[in-house]
Structure formats: structure tokens, C-alpha cells
Amino acid sequence: MNQRGVNVRMNESDMNESEQKGQLPADTGENIGLAGEAVDAIENLSGVHPGYRRAHARGICCRGFFRPSGLGMEFTEAAHLQEQQVNAIVRFSGSSTDPAVADLLSPAKGMAVQFILPEGEVTNLVGVTVPVFFARTPESFIDIVRTAHRLRTGTLGPLELMKEIVSHFTESKESLLAVKRLKPPASYAESQYFCIHAYVLVNAEGRKQPVRFEWVPESGVRTLSAEAAAQQPDNYLEDELELRFKDEPAIFQLIAVLGEEGDATDDPTRTWPEDRRRVDLGRLHISEIIPEPEGLVMDPARITSGMLLSDDPILSFRSAAYAESYHRRTTER
């Protein structure tokens, strides 16, 4: 396949020996400065909640393992996509920046997975229940969040806000429509999660294949009616998981959607055509709730050998943003 137009780069880690092994993008001064602006914008919008993540603040961690199908070996040398089973940490969450928000009031949900590879190395995938992001670049992300803040301070009404977003941030349209279509999930384990960024898989011959990943629940997607959702307690998704794990694990299929020439790898606000080839990479089995491990950061730009970051500016920016959020929440304790 001709991959002309797919710009990729190997990212070298500068972590010290006490940190977990993995590949991280080099944080440029520009990204570091923008990360501070982005976290400031989020805090101005929703306030500071000491000790919590600046996004997806409320969450629950689980233990599991990933059993690869072996079909990924054609496309990559990544250790977790070969034939050996690896352990995993999974964090389910709401999208709100406020940890006190009830499950029902945080429409989009997240599932972040950290694969524990040999010799302590890790690699992450972060998924959400909408297929695209609302911003194409770090700069537009900051602008959109600041616009939302203007609504909170009373200078824009809901209709005026929507008009401004449509006229000035047309990149957000697909994401806003996806959120609007969301129905309350019946379970974290019965939701589909989209890893909205493109990555590049590299096989033993050096062939590069752009991909997007999806987590598909083996039990199918199930939602609640408005009447049923209104009767749920604030923590109903966590309660449902606790009950589920007494009888069975939650199982997800990891799907790689293979990009073709012309498919955007640098724009997380756009989907790829529905007819793209889909490859079953394996099954994630999640079996129990655990306390959140100390220092857990689900950075989607932390990748392993056999994978590259695409030219998506939001993806490479997220390392700096996650580091800024982590620094603030740990120094606030």
C-alpha cells in the first residue's frame, strides 16, 4: 500500500531509569507552554478540584489481561500484539472535570488501557464513546474551552454559543453531533470505545500501516431509556461493574481499522470511511476493581517498539498536557 502523505516519526524517551520504560514524544517548548494554557483554560471553565485529573476526573480502575489473536503480527512487532498474553490496568471514567458529577450527567465515557509489557515497559490506548475529538490542534482546543468559559460567565447564551462554535469552530461539528446522539450507557462493559487518534504500526520488514483502534464489547452495546436512567443512583456504573465481576469478566475485542491513502492521520475530528478493513487483534478480559495505582498516567502517546505516533498534533500534545495535569494534582495533595 502506498503510504504517501503519512508523516511519522520515532519518538525517543528521555525518562530516567526509575521510570517505566516506553516511548514518549519529545516535549517541545511550544507544547509545554500550550499545555499550561490548556490546563488553565479547563480550570477556569470548571474550577480546581485538588488531587484530581483535569479531565475524566472521576474514574475506577480494574485489573485484567489482554490475549492477542496473533493477527497483529502481520502489521507490527509490538509485544502486546504478538502471541503472548500480557497483563493490563484499565480505568473507566466519565468525561467531566468534576469528580462529584453523577454518572448520568457526564455523557461521554472513557476507557483507558495500560498494557504491562515484559521488563516493566508499558504502552497505552485511550478510548472514548464518541468516534472523534472536538478540536484539531492544541490552539483550537484552548480557544474552544475559553469560548465555553464565556458561556459559564454569562456573556453567551446556549444558542449563541452553538452559533459561535459552528461559525468559528466547524471542526467541532461532528463531535458535538456524536455527543448529542449518545444515550445513557447501561454499563461501562457494554459501551464501545474509540481511540480517536491515528497511529502507525511497523512490522519486521519496516512496512508502515496507519491504523485507528476501537474497543468493542463482546456482550454488545446496551443503553438505558430516559426513564430507566433517571432512576439510577449517582454511582450506578461502578455499582454495575462490582455486581458483574461477581459472575463474569467484562470482555472487549480490540479492532484495528486500517487506513488507506487519503485517510487523514493528522485530524482527530474526522472519521475514516466505514468500508475500511478491520482486523481482530485480540481480547481484553477485565475481572476485578482495584485501587488506582500510585502515579498512574494514561498518556496515549506512550507507545512501544513496533508503533509510531502519527502526525496528529493533538496526540503528540497530550503528553505535555497529561504531565501538567499530573504535576498539578500531585502537588495539591
XYZ file of C-alpha atoms in Angstrom:
333
model
C 0.000 0.000 0.000
C 1.295 3.442 -0.870
C 1.508 5.404 2.384
C 2.454 8.682 0.719
C 1.275 11.597 2.823
C 1.524 9.739 6.149
C 4.148 11.637 8.128
C 5.504 9.651 11.081
C 8.454 9.948 13.420
C 10.089 7.752 16.010
C 9.774 9.265 19.480
C 12.639 8.742 21.898
C 12.117 8.583 25.626
C 14.202 10.703 27.975
C 12.861 9.062 31.104
C 15.296 8.112 33.841
C 15.894 4.525 34.923
C 13.444 4.720 37.821
C 10.548 5.402 35.469
C 8.643 2.835 33.447
C 10.116 2.073 30.062
C 8.328 3.212 26.941
C 8.491 5.600 24.030
C 7.302 9.154 24.535
C 7.222 12.152 22.237
C 9.824 14.762 22.957
C 8.028 17.670 24.606
C 8.851 20.813 22.694
C 8.856 24.158 24.459
C 5.778 25.094 22.440
C 3.857 22.038 23.640
C 4.858 22.662 27.242
C 3.662 26.267 27.050
C 0.396 25.268 25.366
C -0.158 22.535 27.972
C -0.127 25.143 30.725
C -2.589 27.292 28.781
C -4.855 24.313 28.142
C -4.967 23.232 31.787
C -5.535 26.848 32.860
C -8.469 27.061 30.435
C -10.001 23.866 31.835
C -9.603 25.123 35.407
C -11.185 28.462 34.503
C -14.120 26.616 32.969
C -14.882 24.134 35.721
C -12.852 25.109 38.748
C -9.988 23.349 40.513
C -10.646 20.016 42.211
C -7.450 19.362 44.192
C -5.873 15.961 43.710
C -7.972 15.025 40.666
C -7.295 14.815 36.942
C -8.235 17.907 34.987
C -10.377 15.771 32.664
C -12.075 12.422 33.307
C -11.706 13.256 36.986
C -13.992 10.549 38.279
C -12.942 7.027 37.453
C -12.491 3.459 38.577
C -9.504 1.167 37.969
C -9.656 -2.528 37.160
C -7.283 -5.420 36.647
C -7.280 -7.557 33.543
C -5.238 -9.221 30.840
C -5.017 -8.979 27.064
C -4.834 -12.119 24.953
C -3.697 -11.242 21.408
C -5.116 -13.061 18.411
C -1.782 -13.136 16.594
C -3.270 -11.374 13.570
C -1.411 -8.215 14.512
C 1.945 -9.860 13.778
C 1.483 -9.079 10.081
C 1.493 -5.365 10.848
C 3.679 -4.793 13.904
C 6.395 -6.052 16.210
C 4.650 -4.500 19.244
C 4.960 -7.029 22.074
C 1.320 -6.912 23.185
C 0.087 -7.683 19.639
C 2.074 -10.875 19.089
C 1.007 -14.169 20.707
C 1.908 -13.735 24.385
C -0.766 -12.774 26.921
C 0.018 -9.570 28.865
C -1.472 -8.036 31.997
C -3.370 -4.764 31.852
C -4.724 -1.954 34.016
C -7.998 -0.418 32.869
C -9.510 2.878 34.004
C -13.166 3.590 33.232
C -14.303 7.189 33.691
C -16.787 9.910 32.963
C -15.662 12.835 30.851
C -16.402 15.572 33.388
C -13.682 17.613 35.052
C -15.697 17.492 38.295
C -15.285 14.271 40.332
C -18.620 14.875 42.080
C -20.718 14.774 38.901
C -23.138 11.841 38.740
C -22.579 9.192 36.069
C -25.721 10.205 34.225
C -24.634 13.857 33.913
C -21.352 13.077 32.154
C -22.489 11.946 28.674
C -19.248 10.628 27.142
C -17.388 7.827 28.910
C -13.769 6.765 28.712
C -11.783 3.542 28.862
C -8.007 3.857 29.174
C -5.899 0.698 28.957
C -2.300 0.273 30.041
C -0.635 -2.884 28.739
C 2.098 -4.206 31.038
C 4.838 -5.487 28.756
C 7.964 -7.531 29.565
C 10.678 -5.885 31.685
C 8.330 -3.233 33.041
C 7.622 -1.440 29.777
C 4.093 -0.118 29.238
C 2.041 1.129 26.330
C -1.352 2.836 26.483
C -4.563 3.159 24.499
C -7.189 5.729 25.485
C -10.737 5.410 24.161
C -13.979 7.367 24.492
C -17.576 6.666 23.490
C -17.546 9.190 20.637
C -15.546 8.465 17.445
C -13.929 11.889 17.019
C -12.428 14.727 19.057
C -13.787 18.282 19.078
C -10.517 20.072 18.287
C -7.935 19.573 15.568
C -5.000 21.400 17.159
C -3.893 22.377 20.680
C -4.548 26.018 19.825
C -8.147 25.385 18.748
C -8.700 23.211 21.837
C -7.756 26.161 24.032
C -9.953 28.541 22.012
C -12.980 26.245 22.266
C -12.600 25.755 26.026
C -12.245 29.512 26.509
C -15.411 30.041 24.460
C -17.260 27.610 26.713
C -15.989 29.600 29.683
C -17.597 32.706 28.256
C -20.906 30.859 28.397
C -20.337 29.999 32.050
C -19.648 33.639 32.876
C -22.916 34.705 31.265
C -21.658 36.547 28.193
C -23.069 33.914 25.826
C -26.360 32.071 25.934
C -26.676 28.436 24.785
C -27.928 29.311 21.300
C -25.282 31.974 20.810
C -22.606 29.537 21.957
C -23.732 26.938 19.415
C -23.752 29.522 16.631
C -20.253 30.660 17.542
C -18.899 27.134 17.654
C -20.450 26.324 14.264
C -19.163 29.513 12.658
C -15.694 29.637 14.201
C -15.024 26.011 15.125
C -16.574 23.951 12.340
C -14.119 21.172 13.209
C -16.236 20.525 16.330
C -19.444 19.776 14.445
C -19.034 16.002 14.096
C -18.001 15.582 17.720
C -20.886 17.716 19.045
C -23.375 15.715 16.986
C -21.910 12.453 18.300
C -22.246 13.618 21.903
C -25.817 14.755 21.229
C -26.689 11.257 19.939
C -25.289 9.478 22.985
C -27.736 7.564 25.155
C -27.067 6.693 28.812
C -24.939 3.532 28.936
C -26.203 0.518 30.830
C -22.658 -0.462 31.751
C -19.064 0.545 31.230
C -18.668 -3.048 29.995
C -21.362 -2.650 27.328
C -20.104 0.505 25.641
C -17.945 0.873 22.550
C -14.808 2.992 22.878
C -12.964 4.725 20.044
C -9.245 5.548 20.292
C -9.717 8.718 18.303
C -6.109 9.235 17.170
C -4.339 7.558 14.277
C -1.197 5.546 14.982
C 1.260 3.803 12.676
C 2.136 0.130 13.060
C 5.556 -1.036 11.851
C 6.277 -4.687 11.055
C 9.523 -6.663 10.920
C 10.168 -5.583 7.323
C 9.695 -1.922 8.203
C 6.360 -1.594 6.431
C 4.180 1.131 7.937
C 0.412 0.845 8.304
C -1.756 3.704 9.660
C -4.476 2.469 11.999
C -7.163 3.577 14.381
C -8.208 1.371 17.275
C -11.619 0.521 18.715
C -12.700 -1.468 21.779
C -15.874 -3.432 21.011
C -17.742 -5.091 23.939
C -18.194 -8.813 23.395
C -21.617 -8.723 25.056
C -22.778 -5.933 22.717
C -23.668 -2.284 23.279
C -26.568 -1.648 25.664
C -28.105 1.680 26.674
C -30.836 2.822 29.069
C -34.111 4.546 28.329
C -34.561 8.032 29.750
C -36.985 6.634 32.342
C -34.599 3.890 33.462
C -31.621 6.246 33.557
C -33.489 8.712 35.770
C -33.871 6.008 38.427
C -30.158 5.196 38.641
C -28.007 6.255 41.632
C -25.082 8.607 41.098
C -22.534 5.760 41.003
C -24.601 3.271 39.028
C -21.877 2.376 36.522
C -19.384 1.478 39.245
C -22.083 -0.454 41.118
C -22.923 -2.390 37.951
C -19.292 -3.387 37.447
C -18.991 -4.664 41.012
C -22.033 -6.882 40.521
C -20.892 -8.046 37.086
C -17.460 -9.120 38.296
C -19.021 -11.466 40.846
C -20.280 -13.605 37.964
C -18.176 -12.911 34.892
C -15.438 -10.718 33.434
C -16.016 -7.862 31.040
C -14.529 -8.734 27.641
C -13.616 -6.365 24.834
C -12.373 -7.075 21.331
C -9.555 -4.816 20.121
C -10.098 -3.825 16.496
C -7.547 -2.168 14.217
C -9.134 -0.121 11.435
C -6.624 0.037 8.580
C -6.187 3.402 6.946
C -5.709 3.851 3.219
C -4.158 6.553 1.098
C -6.047 9.800 1.588
C -7.332 8.946 5.070
C -6.456 11.787 7.445
C -3.884 10.802 10.049
C -3.405 14.352 11.326
C -7.018 15.218 12.157
C -8.832 13.555 15.107
C -12.038 15.469 14.264
C -12.638 13.402 11.103
C -13.677 9.762 10.778
C -12.410 7.328 8.154
C -14.744 5.680 5.607
C -16.807 2.819 7.029
C -15.579 0.323 4.422
C -12.007 0.216 5.765
C -10.624 -3.221 6.607
C -10.967 -4.216 10.252
C -8.572 -6.650 11.955
C -9.286 -8.513 15.216
C -6.183 -8.016 17.379
C -7.353 -9.905 20.474
C -9.476 -9.879 23.613
C -9.196 -7.823 26.796
C -10.556 -9.638 29.881
C -11.330 -7.390 32.873
C -12.031 -9.200 36.117
C -11.867 -7.031 39.241
C -11.873 -3.497 40.615
C -8.614 -2.352 42.202
C -7.344 0.816 43.908
C -5.764 3.202 41.422
C -2.014 2.516 41.248
C 0.166 5.338 42.507
C 1.410 7.559 39.701
C -0.862 6.115 37.015
C -0.857 8.332 33.911
C -2.743 7.013 30.877
C -0.832 9.022 28.277
C -1.963 7.844 24.802
C 1.351 8.995 23.328
C 3.271 6.444 25.403
C 3.925 3.735 22.854
C 6.170 0.736 22.445
C 8.525 -0.543 19.756
C 6.605 -1.502 16.623
C 4.404 1.574 16.842
C 4.836 5.213 15.842
C 2.810 8.311 16.542
C 1.025 9.745 13.543
C 1.278 13.404 12.555
C -1.784 14.250 14.683
C -0.810 17.408 16.646
C -3.320 16.701 19.420
C -1.831 13.249 20.035
C 1.732 14.496 20.487
C 0.482 17.445 22.569
C -1.300 15.193 25.051
C 1.941 14.075 26.713
C 2.697 17.621 27.811
C -0.929 18.193 28.875
C -1.059 14.961 30.886
C 2.254 15.802 32.549
C 0.975 19.263 33.516
C -2.250 17.819 34.915
C -0.306 15.163 36.847
C 2.081 17.751 38.296
C -0.767 19.947 39.500
C -2.898 17.191 41.028
C 0.022 15.563 42.854
C 1.412 18.806 44.275
C -2.054 19.802 45.536
C -2.410 16.832 47.844
